[in-house]
Each structure stands twice: as C-alpha cells, then as structure tokens.
Amino acid sequence: MRIPPLLRRPRWVAWGISLFLLLLTACASPQNTFGGQGDQARTILGLYWLLIGAALFVGVSVIALLLYAFFRFRERPGAGEPKEVHGNTALEFAWFLIPTIIVLIVAIPSWRTVFRFGQAPPPNALQVQVVGHQWWWEFRYLDYKGADGNPLVSGNELYLPVGRPVALTLRSADVIHSFWVPRLAGKADANPGVTTRLTFTPLETGTYYGQCAEFCGLSHALMRFRVKVLPAEEFERWVQSRQAYTLPPLAGEAEKGWQVFQARGCNACHTIDGTNARGIIGPNLTGIASRDGVAAMALPNTPEDLARWLRNPPAVKAGSKMPNLNLTDEEISALVAFLATLK
Ligand code: CUA
C-alpha cells in the first residue's frame, strides 16, 4: 500500500497527534459542557450533538459531491467543450427541499428548547437569589430564614439538593456578570437593575465548577464559584447547621483573631452568622473554613494562601474591593487561626 505523502513527514504527524491530545485535555476539565449533570446541560448537549450531526452530514455530502464532480468530469484529452445544462426542475427542487428539511430538523428542537427553558419554574423549586459582585458571588436562599429572620446567605459556594428543581433569580450589584456552571446549565446574565431567571435540576451529587462568563473588569477571570449538589438529607443538615450557627468556643490565637477581626473593621464588610459582624459589602464568611477556596476560588483554601490574601488582597486579585489593611504578621496569623474555626 502506498503511504499518503502527508503521513511520510513524521514532524507533521507528531504535530497532528499533539494537537489532538491537546484538544482531548479540554474534555477532562471540571468545567466543560460535556458532563450533562443537570437537566438543562443535558438538553443543551443533546442539541449540540444534533447540530454537529447536521453539520457533519452537510459537510461530508458537499465535499463528497465536489470530489465526485472533480474526478468524474475532469478534462480529458479530446473530450471537447462540456455540454451546457440549463433549467433542470428536479435538481432545482431538490436543492430547495433538502436544505429546508435540514434547517427545520435543526430549528424545531432549538425553538422548543428555548421555550421550555423560559417556562415558569415548578412550584416545588428551591428559590435562590444570585447576586454578582466585582468579583464574587452571593447566594441568598429565599426559602430558608436564618436566626435573624433574613434569608440564609452563602458566598461563592452554592449548596443545592440533588433532584430538586432550583429557580435562580439573578441580578448584579454593579456591572453585568454571567452565571455559568457548564456541567449543570446554560449561562444566565446577572444585570444591574434587571432580574433574569435560570431554572434547572441538578441530577447528580458532586462539586461543580462555575465561572463568571461576561467580562466584568480587572479580575473577571478570578470570579469563580462552586456548586455543591448534596443528597437531600445532607442539604437539610447544612440548612439547619447554618440556621443555628454560632461562633465555636475560641481560645488562644483564634480568640485573638476574632478581636483583630472586630478591631480592624472586617465586620464592617463581612457577615458571620450569629455574631455582631453584619457587613454586606463582601462575602458572608460563615463556614469559610469548609470552602474549596478563598477570594472567590482565586486561591486554594490553605492557611498559607489565606495569609497571602490577607497580606495584600489587590496583589492577588487586581482591583479587589478588599483593601490592603497593612495587617501585621501577628494579626494575619491570628485571623487565619480564627477563620479556620468557621466550619
Ligand atoms: Cu463577573 Cu466577569
């Protein structure tokens, strides 16, 4: 068998394989649209394959016909001028009908999906308000009141029970953001002054990566979050623990940290449930010790990274609204010890 000329160049083959492997790595990332762990993501994925199928059918058919025409009707010695064809009703009808059918095959399921996503949420849906901020996310659980009578709030981690529809209402505290958890649902913009909606049902428990998908300023790329989909009982336990939340008994460094937290005015911007820290400028810090990351997942949640964040927030996240308070090393390690107790 003859080896095609392209494959006789090992460097080209190596480049091709590398590119293919590079593309494959995109499939393994925690933040991709091929997971389908939410009903909406699954429906969108189905549409995606339908579109890819239709595009492949058109592409392959056109190229095949083209190649056929190239070889079948190529110029041969002594063949003379080709015969002119004019007005073939059957052909003209076919190239009107086939594209129309293809467009309908693609358009009808797309329309149906768009209308289905726009329907009012079912009455048993969990109501959560999502507020986008530069550069973090606030989640308010409207069905569950905390000890102070206000809805429970979490920062940068959205907790959901598996199998129950969730009705998100989204808005923004400043500029336009976009809420996106690729494995669970499509994107929904969070706009200032306008409320948008996103309804979906998480189908599998797990931790899902989310990301702001609309350029919203310097640290847009660091406006990340997680969605934790829990078994129903575990979600109930989380709600109850948050409703009854109080500070754990503090001693030593941690107690010193709580003093620093108040003396340095951290409580003016942050809330810790069950305490006099009631600030709403920054994320609610209740339970921060059990989060996957700090600074809207810009850093992993380790004592070293938390200390790095506290030492100079704008150096970690350009434009951060949390200022550099010029905390001393002692203050930072006391704060880190205190925040580690907020489980
Ligand atoms: Cu918020 Cu991009």
mmCIF file of C-alpha atoms and ligand atoms in Angstrom:
data_model
loop_
_atom_site.group_PDB
_atom_site.id
_atom_site.type_symbol
_atom_site.label_atom_id
_atom_site.label_comp_id
_atom_site.label_asym_id
_atom_site.label_seq_id
_atom_site.Cartn_x
_atom_site.Cartn_y
_atom_site.Cartn_z
ATOM 1 C CA MET A 1 0.000 0.000 0.000
ATOM 2 C CA ARG A 2 1.224 3.497 -0.778
ATOM 3 C CA ILE A 3 1.616 5.806 2.243
ATOM 4 C CA PRO A 4 -0.076 9.183 1.586
ATOM 5 C CA PRO A 5 2.563 11.949 1.183
ATOM 6 C CA LEU A 6 1.346 13.818 4.314
ATOM 7 C CA LEU A 7 1.985 10.801 6.560
ATOM 8 C CA ARG A 8 5.516 10.445 5.187
ATOM 9 C CA ARG A 9 6.511 13.531 7.180
ATOM 10 C CA PRO A 10 6.959 12.437 10.816
ATOM 11 C CA ARG A 11 7.031 16.036 12.089
ATOM 12 C CA TRP A 12 3.559 16.736 10.661
ATOM 13 C CA VAL A 13 2.235 13.518 12.162
ATOM 14 C CA ALA A 14 3.690 14.473 15.561
ATOM 15 C CA TRP A 15 2.074 17.911 15.335
ATOM 16 C CA GLY A 16 -1.278 16.355 14.451
ATOM 17 C CA ILE A 17 -1.178 13.899 17.336
ATOM 18 C CA SER A 18 -0.105 16.636 19.787
ATOM 19 C CA LEU A 19 -2.939 18.906 18.678
ATOM 20 C CA PHE A 20 -5.441 16.083 19.019
ATOM 21 C CA LEU A 21 -4.194 15.235 22.535
ATOM 22 C CA LEU A 22 -4.293 18.914 23.484
ATOM 23 C CA LEU A 23 -7.930 19.079 22.387
ATOM 24 C CA LEU A 24 -8.699 15.921 24.367
ATOM 25 C CA THR A 25 -7.427 17.542 27.575
ATOM 26 C CA ALA A 26 -10.329 20.002 27.291
ATOM 27 C CA CYS A 27 -12.733 17.085 27.810
ATOM 28 C CA ALA A 28 -11.226 16.168 31.180
ATOM 29 C CA SER A 29 -11.522 19.622 32.770
ATOM 30 C CA PRO A 30 -14.023 20.020 35.605
ATOM 31 C CA GLN A 31 -15.540 22.960 33.763
ATOM 32 C CA ASN A 32 -16.805 21.631 30.440
ATOM 33 C CA THR A 33 -20.176 21.317 28.730
ATOM 34 C CA PHE A 34 -19.969 17.567 28.026
ATOM 35 C CA GLY A 35 -20.886 16.486 31.562
ATOM 36 C CA GLY A 36 -24.653 16.825 31.476
ATOM 37 C CA GLN A 37 -25.085 16.520 35.279
ATOM 38 C CA GLY A 38 -28.017 18.948 35.161
ATOM 39 C CA ASP A 39 -31.198 18.552 33.106
ATOM 40 C CA GLN A 40 -30.576 21.796 31.228
ATOM 41 C CA ALA A 41 -26.941 20.953 30.428
ATOM 42 C CA ARG A 42 -28.108 17.520 29.217
ATOM 43 C CA THR A 43 -30.717 19.063 26.897
ATOM 44 C CA ILE A 44 -28.196 21.560 25.506
ATOM 45 C CA LEU A 45 -25.717 18.724 24.956
ATOM 46 C CA GLY A 46 -28.383 16.797 23.002
ATOM 47 C CA LEU A 47 -28.958 19.856 20.786
ATOM 48 C CA TYR A 48 -25.224 20.237 20.358
ATOM 49 C CA TRP A 49 -24.847 16.679 19.028
ATOM 50 C CA LEU A 50 -27.828 17.210 16.718
ATOM 51 C CA LEU A 51 -26.212 20.370 15.299
ATOM 52 C CA ILE A 52 -22.829 18.663 14.958
ATOM 53 C CA GLY A 53 -24.564 15.729 13.221
ATOM 54 C CA ALA A 54 -26.390 18.017 10.784
ATOM 55 C CA ALA A 55 -23.203 19.999 10.086
ATOM 56 C CA LEU A 56 -21.205 16.801 9.526
ATOM 57 C CA PHE A 57 -23.886 15.459 7.159
ATOM 58 C CA VAL A 58 -23.845 18.688 5.114
ATOM 59 C CA GLY A 59 -20.037 18.980 5.159
ATOM 60 C CA VAL A 60 -19.357 15.370 4.192
ATOM 61 C CA SER A 61 -22.077 15.355 1.472
ATOM 62 C CA VAL A 62 -20.849 18.582 -0.116
ATOM 63 C CA ILE A 63 -17.195 17.501 -0.117
ATOM 64 C CA ALA A 64 -18.108 14.050 -1.493
ATOM 65 C CA LEU A 65 -20.184 15.562 -4.327
ATOM 66 C CA LEU A 66 -17.424 18.038 -5.068
ATOM 67 C CA LEU A 67 -14.750 15.310 -5.256
ATOM 68 C CA TYR A 68 -17.046 13.213 -7.436
ATOM 69 C CA ALA A 69 -17.516 16.142 -9.822
ATOM 70 C CA PHE A 70 -13.756 16.849 -9.875
ATOM 71 C CA PHE A 71 -12.809 13.356 -10.942
ATOM 72 C CA ARG A 72 -15.833 12.338 -12.972
ATOM 73 C CA PHE A 73 -15.909 15.458 -15.125
ATOM 74 C CA ARG A 74 -12.226 16.440 -15.261
ATOM 75 C CA GLU A 75 -10.806 17.487 -18.582
ATOM 76 C CA ARG A 76 -9.709 14.604 -20.773
ATOM 77 C CA PRO A 77 -7.718 14.858 -23.992
ATOM 78 C CA GLY A 78 -10.013 15.139 -26.976
ATOM 79 C CA ALA A 79 -13.196 15.483 -24.893
ATOM 80 C CA GLY A 80 -14.059 18.931 -26.252
ATOM 81 C CA GLU A 81 -16.320 21.514 -24.603
ATOM 82 C CA PRO A 82 -18.742 20.149 -21.945
ATOM 83 C CA LYS A 83 -22.465 20.230 -22.640
ATOM 84 C CA GLU A 84 -24.311 23.189 -21.058
ATOM 85 C CA VAL A 85 -27.170 22.363 -18.703
ATOM 86 C CA HIS A 86 -29.994 24.831 -18.202
ATOM 87 C CA GLY A 87 -33.229 24.585 -16.186
ATOM 88 C CA ASN A 88 -33.400 21.192 -14.501
ATOM 89 C CA THR A 89 -36.630 21.200 -12.452
ATOM 90 C CA ALA A 90 -35.845 18.057 -10.465
ATOM 91 C CA LEU A 91 -32.402 19.376 -9.414
ATOM 92 C CA GLU A 92 -33.700 22.833 -8.530
ATOM 93 C CA PHE A 93 -36.485 21.330 -6.448
ATOM 94 C CA ALA A 94 -34.000 19.059 -4.643
ATOM 95 C CA TRP A 95 -31.629 21.862 -3.670
ATOM 96 C CA PHE A 96 -34.517 23.869 -2.331
ATOM 97 C CA LEU A 97 -36.124 20.973 -0.430
ATOM 98 C CA ILE A 98 -33.072 19.303 1.182
ATOM 99 C CA PRO A 99 -31.704 22.477 2.873
ATOM 100 C CA THR A 100 -35.223 23.364 4.051
ATOM 101 C CA ILE A 101 -35.585 19.964 5.717
ATOM 102 C CA ILE A 102 -32.134 20.280 7.328
ATOM 103 C CA VAL A 103 -32.934 23.770 8.667
ATOM 104 C CA LEU A 104 -36.232 22.511 10.130
ATOM 105 C CA ILE A 105 -34.524 19.488 11.748
ATOM 106 C CA VAL A 106 -32.147 21.917 13.485
ATOM 107 C CA ALA A 107 -34.591 24.762 14.169
ATOM 108 C CA ILE A 108 -37.612 22.972 15.639
ATOM 109 C CA PRO A 109 -35.782 21.312 18.579
ATOM 110 C CA SER A 110 -33.864 24.577 19.165
ATOM 111 C CA TRP A 111 -37.080 26.628 19.396
ATOM 112 C CA ARG A 112 -38.717 24.044 21.635
ATOM 113 C CA THR A 113 -35.715 24.082 23.963
ATOM 114 C CA VAL A 114 -35.628 27.869 24.164
ATOM 115 C CA PHE A 115 -39.348 27.997 25.038
ATOM 116 C CA ARG A 116 -39.015 25.161 27.545
ATOM 117 C CA PHE A 117 -36.160 26.940 29.353
ATOM 118 C CA GLY A 118 -38.282 30.089 29.522
ATOM 119 C CA GLN A 119 -41.205 28.421 31.318
ATOM 120 C CA ALA A 120 -42.102 29.382 34.896
ATOM 121 C CA PRO A 121 -40.321 27.198 37.472
ATOM 122 C CA PRO A 122 -42.309 24.318 39.019
ATOM 123 C CA PRO A 123 -43.929 25.144 42.403
ATOM 124 C CA ASN A 124 -41.588 22.857 44.373
ATOM 125 C CA ALA A 125 -38.491 24.647 43.044
ATOM 126 C CA LEU A 126 -35.911 25.891 45.530
ATOM 127 C CA GLN A 127 -35.774 29.696 45.285
ATOM 128 C CA VAL A 128 -32.282 31.166 45.310
ATOM 129 C CA GLN A 129 -31.314 34.735 44.537
ATOM 130 C CA VAL A 130 -27.896 35.130 42.903
ATOM 131 C CA VAL A 131 -26.113 38.464 43.155
ATOM 132 C CA GLY A 132 -22.987 39.091 41.101
ATOM 133 C CA HIS A 133 -20.390 41.430 42.604
ATOM 134 C CA GLN A 134 -16.980 42.558 41.374
ATOM 135 C CA TRP A 135 -15.571 39.805 41.832
ATOM 136 C CA TRP A 136 -17.502 37.279 43.828
ATOM 137 C CA TRP A 137 -20.929 35.652 44.062
ATOM 138 C CA GLU A 138 -23.611 35.933 46.705
ATOM 139 C CA PHE A 139 -26.309 33.252 47.066
ATOM 140 C CA ARG A 140 -29.466 34.007 49.092
ATOM 141 C CA TYR A 141 -31.724 31.057 49.954
ATOM 142 C CA LEU A 142 -35.135 32.726 49.944
ATOM 143 C CA ASP A 143 -36.934 29.614 51.316
ATOM 144 C CA TYR A 144 -34.748 29.411 54.421
ATOM 145 C CA LYS A 145 -34.540 32.125 57.068
ATOM 146 C CA GLY A 146 -31.550 32.428 59.347
ATOM 147 C CA ALA A 147 -31.709 33.176 63.093
ATOM 148 C CA ASP A 148 -32.043 36.918 62.313
ATOM 149 C CA GLY A 149 -35.110 36.413 60.097
ATOM 150 C CA ASN A 150 -33.235 37.186 56.847
ATOM 151 C CA PRO A 151 -32.638 34.552 54.166
ATOM 152 C CA LEU A 152 -29.573 32.353 54.616
ATOM 153 C CA VAL A 153 -26.635 33.635 52.571
ATOM 154 C CA SER A 154 -23.542 31.866 51.285
ATOM 155 C CA GLY A 155 -20.542 33.304 49.476
ATOM 156 C CA ASN A 156 -19.003 31.732 46.357
ATOM 157 C CA GLU A 157 -20.425 28.287 47.112
ATOM 158 C CA LEU A 158 -23.994 27.441 46.149
ATOM 159 C CA TYR A 159 -25.492 24.485 48.018
ATOM 160 C CA LEU A 160 -28.276 22.555 46.280
ATOM 161 C CA PRO A 161 -30.211 19.344 46.955
ATOM 162 C CA VAL A 162 -29.940 16.759 44.180
ATOM 163 C CA GLY A 163 -33.010 16.061 42.038
ATOM 164 C CA ARG A 164 -34.955 19.169 43.103
ATOM 165 C CA PRO A 165 -35.502 21.979 40.573
ATOM 166 C CA VAL A 166 -33.820 25.225 41.539
ATOM 167 C CA ALA A 167 -35.194 28.582 40.406
ATOM 168 C CA LEU A 168 -32.425 31.167 40.347
ATOM 169 C CA THR A 169 -33.241 34.860 40.102
ATOM 170 C CA LEU A 170 -30.136 36.759 39.115
ATOM 171 C CA ARG A 171 -29.090 40.363 39.470
ATOM 172 C CA SER A 172 -25.906 42.345 39.900
ATOM 173 C CA ALA A 173 -24.675 44.813 42.486
ATOM 174 C CA ASP A 174 -22.500 46.665 39.949
ATOM 175 C CA VAL A 175 -21.780 45.665 36.322
ATOM 176 C CA ILE A 176 -23.001 42.840 34.065
ATOM 177 C CA HIS A 177 -21.818 39.385 35.096
ATOM 178 C CA SER A 178 -22.809 35.990 33.770
ATOM 179 C CA PHE A 179 -23.525 32.936 35.906
ATOM 180 C CA TRP A 180 -22.271 29.740 34.304
ATOM 181 C CA VAL A 181 -21.881 26.189 35.601
ATOM 182 C CA PRO A 182 -21.176 24.301 32.356
ATOM 183 C CA ARG A 183 -21.928 20.829 33.728
ATOM 184 C CA LEU A 184 -25.330 21.869 35.101
ATOM 185 C CA ALA A 185 -26.946 24.536 32.928
ATOM 186 C CA GLY A 186 -26.578 27.246 30.326
ATOM 187 C CA LYS A 187 -25.414 30.786 31.002
ATOM 188 C CA ALA A 188 -27.584 33.494 32.541
ATOM 189 C CA ASP A 189 -26.548 37.130 32.752
ATOM 190 C CA ALA A 190 -26.688 38.924 36.099
ATOM 191 C CA ASN A 191 -27.563 42.528 35.286
ATOM 192 C CA PRO A 192 -27.811 45.636 37.450
ATOM 193 C CA GLY A 193 -31.430 46.756 37.819
ATOM 194 C CA VAL A 194 -32.960 43.831 35.897
ATOM 195 C CA THR A 195 -33.815 40.377 37.153
ATOM 196 C CA THR A 196 -33.100 37.355 34.976
ATOM 197 C CA ARG A 197 -34.062 33.744 35.658
ATOM 198 C CA LEU A 198 -32.455 30.364 35.315
ATOM 199 C CA THR A 199 -34.253 27.140 36.258
ATOM 200 C CA PHE A 200 -32.617 23.723 36.226
ATOM 201 C CA THR A 201 -32.455 20.463 38.158
ATOM 202 C CA PRO A 202 -29.104 19.053 39.294
ATOM 203 C CA LEU A 203 -29.208 15.318 38.548
ATOM 204 C CA GLU A 204 -26.059 14.033 40.261
ATOM 205 C CA THR A 205 -24.393 14.887 43.574
ATOM 206 C CA GLY A 206 -20.936 16.397 43.386
ATOM 207 C CA THR A 207 -18.947 19.604 43.240
ATOM 208 C CA TYR A 208 -19.331 21.620 40.054
ATOM 209 C CA TYR A 209 -17.116 24.456 38.884
ATOM 210 C CA GLY A 210 -18.660 27.775 37.954
ATOM 211 C CA GLN A 211 -17.217 30.886 36.383
ATOM 212 C CA CYS A 212 -18.368 34.388 35.535
ATOM 213 C CA ALA A 213 -18.774 34.324 31.755
ATOM 214 C CA GLU A 214 -19.103 38.022 30.982
ATOM 215 C CA PHE A 215 -16.123 40.376 31.058
ATOM 216 C CA CYS A 216 -16.728 42.466 34.183
ATOM 217 C CA GLY A 217 -13.465 44.254 34.924
ATOM 218 C CA LEU A 218 -9.905 43.574 36.026
ATOM 219 C CA SER A 219 -10.463 40.329 37.925
ATOM 220 C CA HIS A 220 -13.240 38.854 35.787
ATOM 221 C CA ALA A 221 -11.169 35.711 35.230
ATOM 222 C CA LEU A 222 -10.929 35.208 39.008
ATOM 223 C CA MET A 223 -14.698 35.441 39.613
ATOM 224 C CA ARG A 224 -15.193 31.754 40.213
ATOM 225 C CA PHE A 225 -17.513 29.695 42.353
ATOM 226 C CA ARG A 226 -18.568 26.162 43.161
ATOM 227 C CA VAL A 227 -21.938 24.458 43.214
ATOM 228 C CA LYS A 228 -22.194 21.671 45.790
ATOM 229 C CA VAL A 229 -25.009 19.308 44.943
ATOM 230 C CA LEU A 230 -25.833 17.272 48.058
ATOM 231 C CA PRO A 231 -28.197 14.402 48.887
ATOM 232 C CA ALA A 232 -31.476 15.897 50.184
ATOM 233 C CA GLU A 233 -30.826 14.963 53.860
ATOM 234 C CA GLU A 234 -27.342 16.412 53.744
ATOM 235 C CA PHE A 235 -28.687 19.654 52.282
ATOM 236 C CA GLU A 236 -31.270 19.818 55.104
ATOM 237 C CA ARG A 237 -28.469 19.268 57.638
ATOM 238 C CA TRP A 238 -26.487 22.097 56.042
ATOM 239 C CA VAL A 239 -29.525 24.421 56.264
ATOM 240 C CA GLN A 240 -30.128 23.515 59.913
ATOM 241 C CA SER A 241 -26.475 23.958 60.864
ATOM 242 C CA ARG A 242 -26.489 27.391 59.211
ATOM 243 C CA GLN A 243 -29.764 28.391 60.904
ATOM 244 C CA ALA A 244 -28.380 27.524 64.332
ATOM 245 C CA TYR A 245 -24.900 28.895 63.629
ATOM 246 C CA THR A 246 -22.935 30.450 66.471
ATOM 247 C CA LEU A 247 -19.218 31.053 66.919
ATOM 248 C CA PRO A 248 -17.411 27.991 68.276
ATOM 249 C CA PRO A 249 -15.628 28.395 71.642
ATOM 250 C CA LEU A 250 -12.494 30.405 70.881
ATOM 251 C CA ALA A 251 -9.142 30.262 72.664
ATOM 252 C CA GLY A 252 -5.560 31.426 72.120
ATOM 253 C CA GLU A 253 -4.691 32.579 68.589
ATOM 254 C CA ALA A 254 -8.246 32.102 67.330
ATOM 255 C CA GLU A 255 -9.689 34.293 70.047
ATOM 256 C CA LYS A 256 -7.054 36.928 69.324
ATOM 257 C CA GLY A 257 -8.076 36.675 65.657
ATOM 258 C CA TRP A 258 -11.717 37.392 66.495
ATOM 259 C CA GLN A 259 -10.537 40.549 68.371
ATOM 260 C CA VAL A 260 -8.472 41.596 65.327
ATOM 261 C CA PHE A 261 -11.480 40.908 63.053
ATOM 262 C CA GLN A 262 -13.523 43.450 65.002
ATOM 263 C CA ALA A 263 -10.755 45.951 65.779
ATOM 264 C CA ARG A 264 -9.628 46.150 62.115
ATOM 265 C CA GLY A 265 -13.199 46.598 60.914
ATOM 266 C CA CYS A 266 -13.505 43.326 58.965
ATOM 267 C CA ASN A 267 -17.044 43.125 60.388
ATOM 268 C CA ALA A 268 -17.995 46.322 58.522
ATOM 269 C CA CYS A 269 -17.816 44.415 55.222
ATOM 270 C CA HIS A 270 -18.358 40.766 56.188
ATOM 271 C CA THR A 271 -21.099 38.863 57.979
ATOM 272 C CA ILE A 272 -20.544 35.911 60.289
ATOM 273 C CA ASP A 273 -23.909 34.433 61.268
ATOM 274 C CA GLY A 274 -24.800 34.612 64.951
ATOM 275 C CA THR A 275 -22.310 37.431 65.686
ATOM 276 C CA ASN A 276 -22.265 41.213 65.523
ATOM 277 C CA ALA A 277 -20.362 41.020 62.212
ATOM 278 C CA ARG A 278 -23.138 42.120 59.829
ATOM 279 C CA GLY A 279 -21.321 43.754 56.889
ATOM 280 C CA ILE A 280 -22.719 43.076 53.442
ATOM 281 C CA ILE A 281 -20.058 44.634 51.179
ATOM 282 C CA GLY A 282 -18.056 41.408 50.967
ATOM 283 C CA PRO A 283 -18.953 37.705 51.075
ATOM 284 C CA ASN A 284 -20.609 36.145 54.121
ATOM 285 C CA LEU A 285 -17.757 34.288 55.877
ATOM 286 C CA THR A 286 -19.843 31.766 57.815
ATOM 287 C CA GLY A 287 -18.405 28.344 57.053
ATOM 288 C CA ILE A 288 -15.371 29.750 55.187
ATOM 289 C CA ALA A 289 -13.147 27.028 56.704
ATOM 290 C CA SER A 290 -15.025 24.338 54.757
ATOM 291 C CA ARG A 291 -14.920 26.111 51.392
ATOM 292 C CA ASP A 292 -12.817 24.817 48.498
ATOM 293 C CA GLY A 293 -11.018 28.112 48.016
ATOM 294 C CA VAL A 294 -10.700 31.687 49.202
ATOM 295 C CA ALA A 295 -11.104 35.003 47.350
ATOM 296 C CA ALA A 296 -13.851 33.568 45.074
ATOM 297 C CA MET A 297 -11.721 30.458 44.435
ATOM 298 C CA ALA A 298 -8.788 32.586 43.242
ATOM 299 C CA LEU A 299 -6.629 30.690 45.773
ATOM 300 C CA PRO A 300 -6.877 27.252 47.380
ATOM 301 C CA ASN A 301 -8.119 27.292 50.966
ATOM 302 C CA THR A 302 -4.849 26.716 52.835
ATOM 303 C CA PRO A 303 -3.510 28.743 55.792
ATOM 304 C CA GLU A 304 -0.605 29.967 53.603
ATOM 305 C CA ASP A 305 -2.882 31.123 50.775
ATOM 306 C CA LEU A 306 -5.343 32.758 53.161
ATOM 307 C CA ALA A 307 -2.418 34.617 54.760
ATOM 308 C CA ARG A 308 -1.208 35.686 51.304
ATOM 309 C CA TRP A 309 -4.688 37.023 50.521
ATOM 310 C CA LEU A 310 -4.969 38.921 53.834
ATOM 311 C CA ARG A 311 -1.493 40.414 53.425
ATOM 312 C CA ASN A 312 -2.376 42.193 50.186
ATOM 313 C CA PRO A 313 -5.714 41.387 48.512
ATOM 314 C CA PRO A 314 -5.267 43.586 45.388
ATOM 315 C CA ALA A 315 -1.945 41.824 44.693
ATOM 316 C CA VAL A 316 -3.841 38.511 44.414
ATOM 317 C CA LYS A 317 -6.904 39.918 42.681
ATOM 318 C CA ALA A 318 -6.277 43.097 40.719
ATOM 319 C CA GLY A 319 -8.800 45.792 41.590
ATOM 320 C CA SER A 320 -10.094 43.907 44.635
ATOM 321 C CA LYS A 321 -12.564 45.936 46.704
ATOM 322 C CA MET A 322 -10.968 44.408 49.799
ATOM 323 C CA PRO A 323 -8.164 46.865 50.546
ATOM 324 C CA ASN A 324 -4.684 46.182 51.812
ATOM 325 C CA LEU A 325 -5.145 46.893 55.533
ATOM 326 C CA ASN A 326 -1.386 46.627 56.177
ATOM 327 C CA LEU A 327 -2.018 43.922 58.745
ATOM 328 C CA THR A 328 0.979 42.819 60.782
ATOM 329 C CA ASP A 329 2.228 39.216 60.602
ATOM 330 C CA GLU A 330 0.814 38.593 64.101
ATOM 331 C CA GLU A 331 -2.596 39.956 63.082
ATOM 332 C CA ILE A 332 -2.600 37.823 59.928
ATOM 333 C CA SER A 333 -1.748 34.585 61.711
ATOM 334 C CA ALA A 334 -4.376 35.338 64.386
ATOM 335 C CA LEU A 335 -7.009 35.977 61.669
ATOM 336 C CA VAL A 336 -6.024 32.771 59.847
ATOM 337 C CA ALA A 337 -6.426 30.822 63.115
ATOM 338 C CA PHE A 338 -9.807 32.445 63.742
ATOM 339 C CA LEU A 339 -11.152 31.863 60.211
ATOM 340 C CA ALA A 340 -10.062 28.201 60.427
ATOM 341 C CA THR A 341 -12.634 27.727 63.218
ATOM 342 C CA LEU A 342 -15.557 28.868 60.985
ATOM 343 C CA LYS A 343 -16.520 25.432 59.704
HETATM 344 CU CU1 CUA B 1 -18.161 38.912 36.766
HETATM 345 CU CU2 CUA B 1 -16.958 38.521 34.785
#
